[in-house]
Coordinates of N, CA and C in Angstrom, one line a residue:
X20 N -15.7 25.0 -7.4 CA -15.1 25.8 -8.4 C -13.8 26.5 -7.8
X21 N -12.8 26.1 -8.7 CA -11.4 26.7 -8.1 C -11.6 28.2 -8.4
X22 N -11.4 29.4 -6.8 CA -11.7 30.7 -7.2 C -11.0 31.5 -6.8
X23 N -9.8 32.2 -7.3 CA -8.9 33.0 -6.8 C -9.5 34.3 -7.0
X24 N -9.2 35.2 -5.9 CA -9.8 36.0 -5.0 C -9.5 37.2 -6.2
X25 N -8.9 36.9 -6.9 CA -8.8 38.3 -8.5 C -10.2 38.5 -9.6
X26 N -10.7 37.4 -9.5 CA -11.6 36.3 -10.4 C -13.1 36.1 -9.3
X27 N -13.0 36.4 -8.6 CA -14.6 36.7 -7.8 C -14.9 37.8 -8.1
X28 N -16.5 37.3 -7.6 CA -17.7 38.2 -8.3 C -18.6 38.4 -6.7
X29 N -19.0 38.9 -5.6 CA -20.0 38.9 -4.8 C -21.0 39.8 -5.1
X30 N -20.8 41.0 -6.0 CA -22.5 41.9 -5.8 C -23.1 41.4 -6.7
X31 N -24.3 41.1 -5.7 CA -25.8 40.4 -6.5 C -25.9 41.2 -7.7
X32 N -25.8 42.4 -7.7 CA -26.2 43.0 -9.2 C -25.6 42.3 -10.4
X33 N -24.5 42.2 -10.4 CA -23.8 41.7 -11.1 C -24.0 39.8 -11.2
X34 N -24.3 39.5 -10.7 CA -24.5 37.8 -10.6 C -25.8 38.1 -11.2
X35 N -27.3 38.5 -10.6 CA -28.5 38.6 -11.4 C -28.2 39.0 -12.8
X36 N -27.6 40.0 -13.1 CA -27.4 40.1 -14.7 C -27.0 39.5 -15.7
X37 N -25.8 38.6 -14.9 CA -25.7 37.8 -15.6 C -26.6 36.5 -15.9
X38 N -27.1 36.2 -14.8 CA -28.1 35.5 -15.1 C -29.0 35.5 -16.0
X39 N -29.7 36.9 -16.1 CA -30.8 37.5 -16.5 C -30.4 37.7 -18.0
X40 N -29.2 37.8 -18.5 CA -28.7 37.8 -19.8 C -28.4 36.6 -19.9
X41 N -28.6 35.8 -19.8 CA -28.5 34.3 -19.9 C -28.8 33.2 -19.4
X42 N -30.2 33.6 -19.4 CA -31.4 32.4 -18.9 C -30.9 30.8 -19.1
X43 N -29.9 30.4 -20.2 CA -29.8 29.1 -20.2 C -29.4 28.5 -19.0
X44 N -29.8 27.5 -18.3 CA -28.8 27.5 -17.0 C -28.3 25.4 -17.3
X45 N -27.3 24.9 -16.9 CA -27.0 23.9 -17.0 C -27.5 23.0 -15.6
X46 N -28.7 22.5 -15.0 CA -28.9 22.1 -13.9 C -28.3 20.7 -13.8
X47 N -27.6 20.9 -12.8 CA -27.1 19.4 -12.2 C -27.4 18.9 -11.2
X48 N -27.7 17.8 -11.2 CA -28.5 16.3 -10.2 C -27.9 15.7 -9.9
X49 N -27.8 14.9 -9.1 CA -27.6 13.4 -8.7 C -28.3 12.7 -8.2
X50 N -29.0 11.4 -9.0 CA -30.1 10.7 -8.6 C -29.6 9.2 -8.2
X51 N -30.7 8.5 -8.6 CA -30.3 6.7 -8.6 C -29.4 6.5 -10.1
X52 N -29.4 7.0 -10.8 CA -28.6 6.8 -11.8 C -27.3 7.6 -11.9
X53 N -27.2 9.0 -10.8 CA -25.7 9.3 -10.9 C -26.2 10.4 -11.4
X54 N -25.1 11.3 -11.4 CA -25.4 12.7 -12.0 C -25.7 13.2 -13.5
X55 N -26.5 14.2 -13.4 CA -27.2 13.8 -14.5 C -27.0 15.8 -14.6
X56 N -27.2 16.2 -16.2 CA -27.3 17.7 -16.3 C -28.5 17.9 -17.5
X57 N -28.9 19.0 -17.2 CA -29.9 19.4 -18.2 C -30.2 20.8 -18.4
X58 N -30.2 20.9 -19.5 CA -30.5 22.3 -19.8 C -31.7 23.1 -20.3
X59 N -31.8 24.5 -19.1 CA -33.1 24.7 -19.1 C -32.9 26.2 -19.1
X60 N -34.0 26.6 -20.0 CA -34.3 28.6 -19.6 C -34.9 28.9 -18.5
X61 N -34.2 29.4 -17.3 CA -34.7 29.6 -16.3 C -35.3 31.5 -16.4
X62 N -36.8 31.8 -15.3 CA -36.9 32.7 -14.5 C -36.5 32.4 -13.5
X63 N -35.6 33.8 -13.5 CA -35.2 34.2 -11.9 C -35.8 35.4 -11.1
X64 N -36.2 35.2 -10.4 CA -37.0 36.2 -9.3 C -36.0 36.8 -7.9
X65 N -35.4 37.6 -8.3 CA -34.7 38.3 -7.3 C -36.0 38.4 -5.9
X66 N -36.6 39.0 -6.2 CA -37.2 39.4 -4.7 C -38.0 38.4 -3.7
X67 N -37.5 36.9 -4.2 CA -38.3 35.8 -3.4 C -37.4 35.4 -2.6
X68 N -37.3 34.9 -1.4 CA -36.6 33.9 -0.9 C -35.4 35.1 -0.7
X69 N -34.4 34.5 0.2 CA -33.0 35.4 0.5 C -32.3 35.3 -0.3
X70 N -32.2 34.8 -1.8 CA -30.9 34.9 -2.7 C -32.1 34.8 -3.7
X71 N -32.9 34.7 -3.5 CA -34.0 34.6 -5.2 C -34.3 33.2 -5.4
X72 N -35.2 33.3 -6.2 CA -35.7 31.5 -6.8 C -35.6 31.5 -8.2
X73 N -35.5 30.5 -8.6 CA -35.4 29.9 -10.2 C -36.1 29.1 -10.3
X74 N -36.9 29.1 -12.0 CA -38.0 28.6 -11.9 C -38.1 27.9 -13.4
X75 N -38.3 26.8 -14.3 CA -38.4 26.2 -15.4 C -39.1 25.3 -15.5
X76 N -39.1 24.7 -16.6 CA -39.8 23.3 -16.9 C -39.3 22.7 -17.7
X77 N -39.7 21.1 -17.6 CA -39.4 20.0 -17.9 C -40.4 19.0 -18.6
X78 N -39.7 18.5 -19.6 CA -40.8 17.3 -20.4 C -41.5 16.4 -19.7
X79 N -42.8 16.0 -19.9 CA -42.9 15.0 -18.7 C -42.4 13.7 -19.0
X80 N -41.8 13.8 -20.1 CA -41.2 12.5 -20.4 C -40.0 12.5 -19.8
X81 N -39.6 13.9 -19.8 CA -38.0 13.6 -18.6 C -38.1 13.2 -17.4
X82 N -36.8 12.0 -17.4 CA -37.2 11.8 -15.8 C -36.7 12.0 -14.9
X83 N -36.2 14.0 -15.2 CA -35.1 14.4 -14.0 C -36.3 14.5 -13.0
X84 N -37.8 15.0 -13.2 CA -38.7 15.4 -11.9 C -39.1 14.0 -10.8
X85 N -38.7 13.0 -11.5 CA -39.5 11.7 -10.9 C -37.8 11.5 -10.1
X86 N -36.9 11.7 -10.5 CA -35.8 11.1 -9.6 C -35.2 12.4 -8.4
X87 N -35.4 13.7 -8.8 CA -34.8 14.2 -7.3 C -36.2 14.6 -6.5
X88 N -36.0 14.7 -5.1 CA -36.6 14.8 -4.2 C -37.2 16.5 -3.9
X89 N -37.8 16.6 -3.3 CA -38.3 18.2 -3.2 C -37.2 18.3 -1.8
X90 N -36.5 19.6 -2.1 CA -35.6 19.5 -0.6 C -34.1 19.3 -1.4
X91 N -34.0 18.4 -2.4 CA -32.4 17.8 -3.1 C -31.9 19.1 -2.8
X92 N -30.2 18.7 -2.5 CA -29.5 19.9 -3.2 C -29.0 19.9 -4.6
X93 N -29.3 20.8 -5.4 CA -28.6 21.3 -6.8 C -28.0 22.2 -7.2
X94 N -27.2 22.2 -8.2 CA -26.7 23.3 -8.5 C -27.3 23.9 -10.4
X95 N -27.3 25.2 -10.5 CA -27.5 25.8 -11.8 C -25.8 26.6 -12.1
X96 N -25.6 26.3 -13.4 CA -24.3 27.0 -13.7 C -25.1 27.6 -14.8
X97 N -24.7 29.1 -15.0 CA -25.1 30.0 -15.9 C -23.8 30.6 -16.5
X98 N -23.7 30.6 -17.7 CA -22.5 30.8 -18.4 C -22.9 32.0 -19.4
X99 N -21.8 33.0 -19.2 CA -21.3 34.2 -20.2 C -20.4 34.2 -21.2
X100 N -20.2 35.3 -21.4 CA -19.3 35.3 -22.6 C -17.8 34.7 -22.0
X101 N -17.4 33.5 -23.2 CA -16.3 33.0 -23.1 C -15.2 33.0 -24.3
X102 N -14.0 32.9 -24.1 CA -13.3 32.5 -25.6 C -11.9 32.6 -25.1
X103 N -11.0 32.3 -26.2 CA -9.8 31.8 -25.9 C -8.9 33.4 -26.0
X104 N -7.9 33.5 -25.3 CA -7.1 34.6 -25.4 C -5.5 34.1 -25.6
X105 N -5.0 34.6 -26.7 CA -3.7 34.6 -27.1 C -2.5 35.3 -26.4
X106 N -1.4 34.8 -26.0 CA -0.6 35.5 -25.6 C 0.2 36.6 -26.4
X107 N 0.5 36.5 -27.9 CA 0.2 36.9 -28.8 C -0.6 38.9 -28.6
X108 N -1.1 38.7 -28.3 CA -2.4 39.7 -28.0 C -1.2 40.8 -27.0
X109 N -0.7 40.5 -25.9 CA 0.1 41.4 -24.5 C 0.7 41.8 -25.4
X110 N 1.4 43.3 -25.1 CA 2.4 43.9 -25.6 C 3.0 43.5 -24.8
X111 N 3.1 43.4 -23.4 CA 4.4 42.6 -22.8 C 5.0 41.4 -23.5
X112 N 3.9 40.5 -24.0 CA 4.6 39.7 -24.7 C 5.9 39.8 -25.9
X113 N 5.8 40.5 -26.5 CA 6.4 41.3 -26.8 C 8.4 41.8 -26.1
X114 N 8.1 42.1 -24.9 CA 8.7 43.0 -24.3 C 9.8 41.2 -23.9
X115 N 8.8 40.6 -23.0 CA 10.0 39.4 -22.3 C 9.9 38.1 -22.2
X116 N 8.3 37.6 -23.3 CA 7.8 36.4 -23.6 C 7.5 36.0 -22.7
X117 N 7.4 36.6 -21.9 CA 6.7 35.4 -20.6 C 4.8 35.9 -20.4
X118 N 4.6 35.2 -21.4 CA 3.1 35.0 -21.0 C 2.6 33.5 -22.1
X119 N 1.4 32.7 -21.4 CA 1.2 31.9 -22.0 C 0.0 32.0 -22.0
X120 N -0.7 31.0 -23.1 CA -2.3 31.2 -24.0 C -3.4 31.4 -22.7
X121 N -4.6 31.6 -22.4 CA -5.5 31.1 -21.0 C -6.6 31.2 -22.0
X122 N -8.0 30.8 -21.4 CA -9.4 31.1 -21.7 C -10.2 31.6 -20.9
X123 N -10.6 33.2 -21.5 CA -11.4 33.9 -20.4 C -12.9 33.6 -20.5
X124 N -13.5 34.1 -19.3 CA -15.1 33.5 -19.3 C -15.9 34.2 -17.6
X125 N -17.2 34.1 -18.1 CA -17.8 34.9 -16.8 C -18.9 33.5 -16.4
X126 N -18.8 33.0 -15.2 CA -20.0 32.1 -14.9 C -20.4 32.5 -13.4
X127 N -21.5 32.0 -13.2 CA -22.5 32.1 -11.6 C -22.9 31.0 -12.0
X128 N -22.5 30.5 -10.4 CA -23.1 28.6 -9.8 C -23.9 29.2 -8.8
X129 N -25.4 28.8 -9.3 CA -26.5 29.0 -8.4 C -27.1 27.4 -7.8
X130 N -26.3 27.9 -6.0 CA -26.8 26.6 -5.3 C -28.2 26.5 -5.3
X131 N -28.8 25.8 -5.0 CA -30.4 25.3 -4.4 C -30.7 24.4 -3.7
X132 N -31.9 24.2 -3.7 CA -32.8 23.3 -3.1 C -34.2 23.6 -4.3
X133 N -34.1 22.0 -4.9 CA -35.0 22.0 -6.3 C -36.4 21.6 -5.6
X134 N -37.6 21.9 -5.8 CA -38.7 21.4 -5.6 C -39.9 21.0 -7.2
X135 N -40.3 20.1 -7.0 CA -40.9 19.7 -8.1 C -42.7 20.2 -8.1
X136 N -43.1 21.3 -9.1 CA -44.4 21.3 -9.6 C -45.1 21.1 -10.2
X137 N -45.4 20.2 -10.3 CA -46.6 19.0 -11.4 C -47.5 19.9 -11.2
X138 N -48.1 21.3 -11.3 CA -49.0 22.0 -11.3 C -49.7 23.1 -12.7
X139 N -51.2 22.2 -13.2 CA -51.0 23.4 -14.4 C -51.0 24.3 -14.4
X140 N -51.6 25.5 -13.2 CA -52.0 26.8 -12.9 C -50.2 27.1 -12.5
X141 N -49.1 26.8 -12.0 CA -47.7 27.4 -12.2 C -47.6 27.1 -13.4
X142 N -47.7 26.0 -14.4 CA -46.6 26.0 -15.4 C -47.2 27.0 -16.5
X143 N -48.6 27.5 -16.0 CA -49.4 28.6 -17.1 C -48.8 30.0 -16.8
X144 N -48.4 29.7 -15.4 CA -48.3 31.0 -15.5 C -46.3 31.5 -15.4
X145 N -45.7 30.4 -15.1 CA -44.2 30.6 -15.9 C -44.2 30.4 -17.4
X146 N -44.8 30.0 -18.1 CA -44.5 29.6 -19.7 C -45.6 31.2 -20.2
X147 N -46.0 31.8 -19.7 CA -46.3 33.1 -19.9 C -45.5 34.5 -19.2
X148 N -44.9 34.1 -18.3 CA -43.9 35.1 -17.7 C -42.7 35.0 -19.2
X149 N -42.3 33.6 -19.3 CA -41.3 33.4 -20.4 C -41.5 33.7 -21.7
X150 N -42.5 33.4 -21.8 CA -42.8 34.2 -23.2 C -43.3 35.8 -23.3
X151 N -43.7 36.1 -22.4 CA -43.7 37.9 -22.5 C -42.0 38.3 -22.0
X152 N -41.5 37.8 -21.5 CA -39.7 38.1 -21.5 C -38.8 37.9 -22.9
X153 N -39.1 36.8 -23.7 CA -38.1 36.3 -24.5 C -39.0 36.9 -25.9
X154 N -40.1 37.1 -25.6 CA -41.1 38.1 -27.0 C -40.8 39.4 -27.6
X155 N -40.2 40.1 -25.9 CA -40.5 41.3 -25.9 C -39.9 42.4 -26.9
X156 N -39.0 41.3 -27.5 CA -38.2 42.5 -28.6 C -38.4 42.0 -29.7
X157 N -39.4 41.2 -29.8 CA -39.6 40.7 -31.7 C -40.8 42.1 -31.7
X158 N -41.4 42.3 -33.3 CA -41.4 43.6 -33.6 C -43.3 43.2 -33.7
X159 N -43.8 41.9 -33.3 CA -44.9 41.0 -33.2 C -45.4 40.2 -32.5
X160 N -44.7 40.5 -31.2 CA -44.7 39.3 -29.7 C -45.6 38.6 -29.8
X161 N -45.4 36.9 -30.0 CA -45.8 35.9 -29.9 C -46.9 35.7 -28.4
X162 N -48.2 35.5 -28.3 CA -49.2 35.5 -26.9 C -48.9 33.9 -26.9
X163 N -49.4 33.6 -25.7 CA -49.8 32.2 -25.3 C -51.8 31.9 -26.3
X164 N -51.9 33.3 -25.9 CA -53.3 33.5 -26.2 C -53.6 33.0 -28.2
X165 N -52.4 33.2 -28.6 CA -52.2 33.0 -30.2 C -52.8 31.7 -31.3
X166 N -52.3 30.7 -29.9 CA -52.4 29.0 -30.0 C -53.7 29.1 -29.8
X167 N -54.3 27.8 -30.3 CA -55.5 27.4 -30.1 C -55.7 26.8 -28.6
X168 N -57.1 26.8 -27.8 CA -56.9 26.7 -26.2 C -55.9 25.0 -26.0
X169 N -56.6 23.8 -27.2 CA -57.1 22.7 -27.0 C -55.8 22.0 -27.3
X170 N -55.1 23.1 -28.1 CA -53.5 22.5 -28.3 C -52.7 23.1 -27.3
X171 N -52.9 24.1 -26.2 CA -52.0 24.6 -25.9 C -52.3 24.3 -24.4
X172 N -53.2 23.5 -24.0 CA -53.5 22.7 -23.2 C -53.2 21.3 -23.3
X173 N -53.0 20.7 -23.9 CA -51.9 19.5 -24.3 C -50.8 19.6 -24.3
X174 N -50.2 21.3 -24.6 CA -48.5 21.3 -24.1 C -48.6 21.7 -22.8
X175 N -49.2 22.1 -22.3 CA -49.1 22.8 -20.7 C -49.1 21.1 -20.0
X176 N -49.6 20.3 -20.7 CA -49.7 18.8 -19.5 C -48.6 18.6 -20.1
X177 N -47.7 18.7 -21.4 CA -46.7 17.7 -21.0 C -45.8 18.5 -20.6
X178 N -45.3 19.1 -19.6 CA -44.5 19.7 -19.2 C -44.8 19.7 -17.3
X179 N -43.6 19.4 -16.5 CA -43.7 19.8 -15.5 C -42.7 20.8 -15.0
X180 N -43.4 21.8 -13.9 CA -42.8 22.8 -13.5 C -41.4 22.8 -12.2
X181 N -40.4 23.3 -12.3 CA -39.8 22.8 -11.3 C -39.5 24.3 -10.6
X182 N -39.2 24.2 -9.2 CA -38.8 26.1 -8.7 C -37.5 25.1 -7.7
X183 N -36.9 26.3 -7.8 CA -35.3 26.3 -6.9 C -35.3 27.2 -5.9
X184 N -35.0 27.1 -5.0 CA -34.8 28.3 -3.7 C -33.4 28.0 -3.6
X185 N -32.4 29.2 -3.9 CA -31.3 29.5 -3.8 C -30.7 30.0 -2.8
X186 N -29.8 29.6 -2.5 CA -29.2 29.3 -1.3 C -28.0 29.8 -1.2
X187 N -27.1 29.9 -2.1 CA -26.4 30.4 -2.3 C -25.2 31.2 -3.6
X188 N -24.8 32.0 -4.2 CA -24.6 32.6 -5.5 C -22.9 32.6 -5.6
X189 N -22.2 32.3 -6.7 CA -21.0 32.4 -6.5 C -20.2 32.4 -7.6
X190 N -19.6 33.8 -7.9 CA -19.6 34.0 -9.4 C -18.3 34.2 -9.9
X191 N -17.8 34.1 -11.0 CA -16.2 34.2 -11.5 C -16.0 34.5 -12.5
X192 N -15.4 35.5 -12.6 CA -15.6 36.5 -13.9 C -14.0 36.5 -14.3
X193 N -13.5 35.3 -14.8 CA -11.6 35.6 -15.5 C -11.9 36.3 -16.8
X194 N -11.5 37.8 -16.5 CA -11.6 38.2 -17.6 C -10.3 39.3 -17.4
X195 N -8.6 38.0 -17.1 CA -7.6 38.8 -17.6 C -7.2 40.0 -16.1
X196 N -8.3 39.6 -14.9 CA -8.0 40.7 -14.3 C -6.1 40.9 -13.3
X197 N -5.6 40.0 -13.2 CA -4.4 39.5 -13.0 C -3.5 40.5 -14.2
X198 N -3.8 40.8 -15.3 CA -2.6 41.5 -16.2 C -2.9 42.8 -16.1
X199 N -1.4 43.0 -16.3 CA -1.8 44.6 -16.6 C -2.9 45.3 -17.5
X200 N -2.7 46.8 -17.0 CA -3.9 47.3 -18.3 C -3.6 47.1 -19.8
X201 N -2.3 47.6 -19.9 CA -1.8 47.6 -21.7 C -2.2 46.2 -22.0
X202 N -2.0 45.1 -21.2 CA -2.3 43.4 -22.0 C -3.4 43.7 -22.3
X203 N -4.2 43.9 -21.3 CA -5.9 43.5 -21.2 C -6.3 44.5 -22.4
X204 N -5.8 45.6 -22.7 CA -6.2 46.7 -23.4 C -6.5 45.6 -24.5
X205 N -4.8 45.3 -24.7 CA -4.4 44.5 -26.2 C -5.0 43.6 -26.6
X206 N -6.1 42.8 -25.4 CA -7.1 41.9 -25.5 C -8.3 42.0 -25.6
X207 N -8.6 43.1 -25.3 CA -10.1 43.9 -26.1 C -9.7 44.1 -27.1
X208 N -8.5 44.4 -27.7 CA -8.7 45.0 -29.2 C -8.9 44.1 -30.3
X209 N -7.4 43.0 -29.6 CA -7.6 42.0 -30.4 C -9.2 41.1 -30.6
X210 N -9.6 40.3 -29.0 CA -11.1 40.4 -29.4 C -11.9 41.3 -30.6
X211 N -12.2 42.2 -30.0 CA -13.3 43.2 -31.2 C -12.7 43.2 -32.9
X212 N -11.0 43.1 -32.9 CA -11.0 42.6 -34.5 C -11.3 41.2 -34.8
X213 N -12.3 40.3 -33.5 CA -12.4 38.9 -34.3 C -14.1 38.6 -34.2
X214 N -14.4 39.7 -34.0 CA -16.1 40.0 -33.6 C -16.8 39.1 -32.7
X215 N -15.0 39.3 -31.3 CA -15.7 39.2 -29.8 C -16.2 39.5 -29.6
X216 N -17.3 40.5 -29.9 CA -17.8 41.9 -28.9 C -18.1 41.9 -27.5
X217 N -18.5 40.2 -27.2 CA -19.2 40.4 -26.1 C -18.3 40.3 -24.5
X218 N -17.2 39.3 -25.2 CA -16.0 39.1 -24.7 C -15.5 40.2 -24.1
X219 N -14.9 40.8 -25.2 CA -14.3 42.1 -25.1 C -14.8 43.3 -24.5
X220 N -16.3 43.3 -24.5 CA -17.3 44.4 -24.0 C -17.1 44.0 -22.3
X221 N -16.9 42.9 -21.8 CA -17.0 42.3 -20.6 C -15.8 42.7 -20.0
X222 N -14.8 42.2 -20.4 CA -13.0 42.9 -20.1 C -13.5 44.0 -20.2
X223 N -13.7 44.9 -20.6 CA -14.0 46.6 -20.9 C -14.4 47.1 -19.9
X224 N -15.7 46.7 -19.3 CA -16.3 46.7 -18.5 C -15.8 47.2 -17.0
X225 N -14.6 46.0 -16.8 CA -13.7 46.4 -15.8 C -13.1 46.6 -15.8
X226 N -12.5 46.7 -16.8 CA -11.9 48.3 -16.7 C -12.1 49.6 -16.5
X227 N -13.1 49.5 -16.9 CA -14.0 51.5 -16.8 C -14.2 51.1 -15.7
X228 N -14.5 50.4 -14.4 CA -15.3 50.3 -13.5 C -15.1 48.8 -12.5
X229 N -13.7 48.7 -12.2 CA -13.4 47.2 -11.4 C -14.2 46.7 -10.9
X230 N -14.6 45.3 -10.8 CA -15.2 44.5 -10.3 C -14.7 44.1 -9.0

């Protein structure tokens, strides 16, 4: 990933968060058929391993677990808030026209090493970590305990578990940090009148408090 040194991200805090607000992660392979991507809700566990592990599952009809190796290297891309920014938007623009369109966006490429767990006692007990995580704010959190045993042991087999030991984190947050403040201002505002919020909440961000 092309990463100018304006547009890096190194504190873990900030890389796990984002993560952690956006469990979708894009995992990428390369097997006997070539590279392959799949998208999966990951747990991430900061306190395992020297950069944390990531942890998901898979159909057992998929056949990403049958083609990489325990040991592969992979990568996970976790993506934040993105969208297109107008030049339009700068009050410099304004002033001497010299600005042109870009798209801002926050991502972390989490390297690994993928290991595969055909195990039902993990996949019981991550598909319950994930559901007391992704529950926790309905106003009636959904149990594993809810299902009947005999169906919910039929989905636990078809599913295999996979874990990543991360190796390394590497994050890029373009969000405008290269312009002045008055642009960037003019690009939160514009955002929030198009119900960027989350966009614009992220530029905001560093502003109050540089990255």
């Amino acid at each position: 990933m092309y990463l100018p040194t304006h547009f890096a991200v190194t504190e873990p805090e900030a890389l796990h968060a984002l993560m952690q607000a956006h469990p979708l992660g894009a995992l990428i392979t390369h097997g006997e058929l070539g590279l392959d991507a799949n998208h999966l809700p990951f747990e991430f566990d900061a306190g395992e391993g020297e950069h944390g592990v990531l942890r998901a599952h898979v159909a057992r009809n998929n056949p990403l677990w049958r083609e990489v190796t325990d040991g592969q290297e992979v990568l996970v891309i976790f993506r934040a808030a993105e969208g297109y920014v107008s030049p339009n938007w700068y009050p410099s623009k304004q002033e001497h026209h010299k600005q042109v369109p870009t798209w801002n966006y926050a991502v972390v490429h989490a390297h690994g090493r993928i290991r595969v767990r055909d195990d039902a006692r993990f996949v019981r007990r991550l598909l319950a970590s994930l559901t007391r995580c992704h529950e926790a704010t309905e106003p009636s959190p959904w149990k594993m305990a809810d299902a009947p045993r005999d169906y919910l042991e039929t989905m636990v087999q078809a599913v295999v578990g996979i874990e990543i030991e991360i190796t390394g984190l590497v994050g890029k947050f373009k969000l405008s940090q290269n312009k002045g403040v008055a642009d960037r201002l003019g690009a939160v505002e514009a955002l929030r009148g198009r119900d960027r919020e989350e966009l614009a909440a992220a530029m905001q961000s560093l502003l109050d408090s540089p990255v």
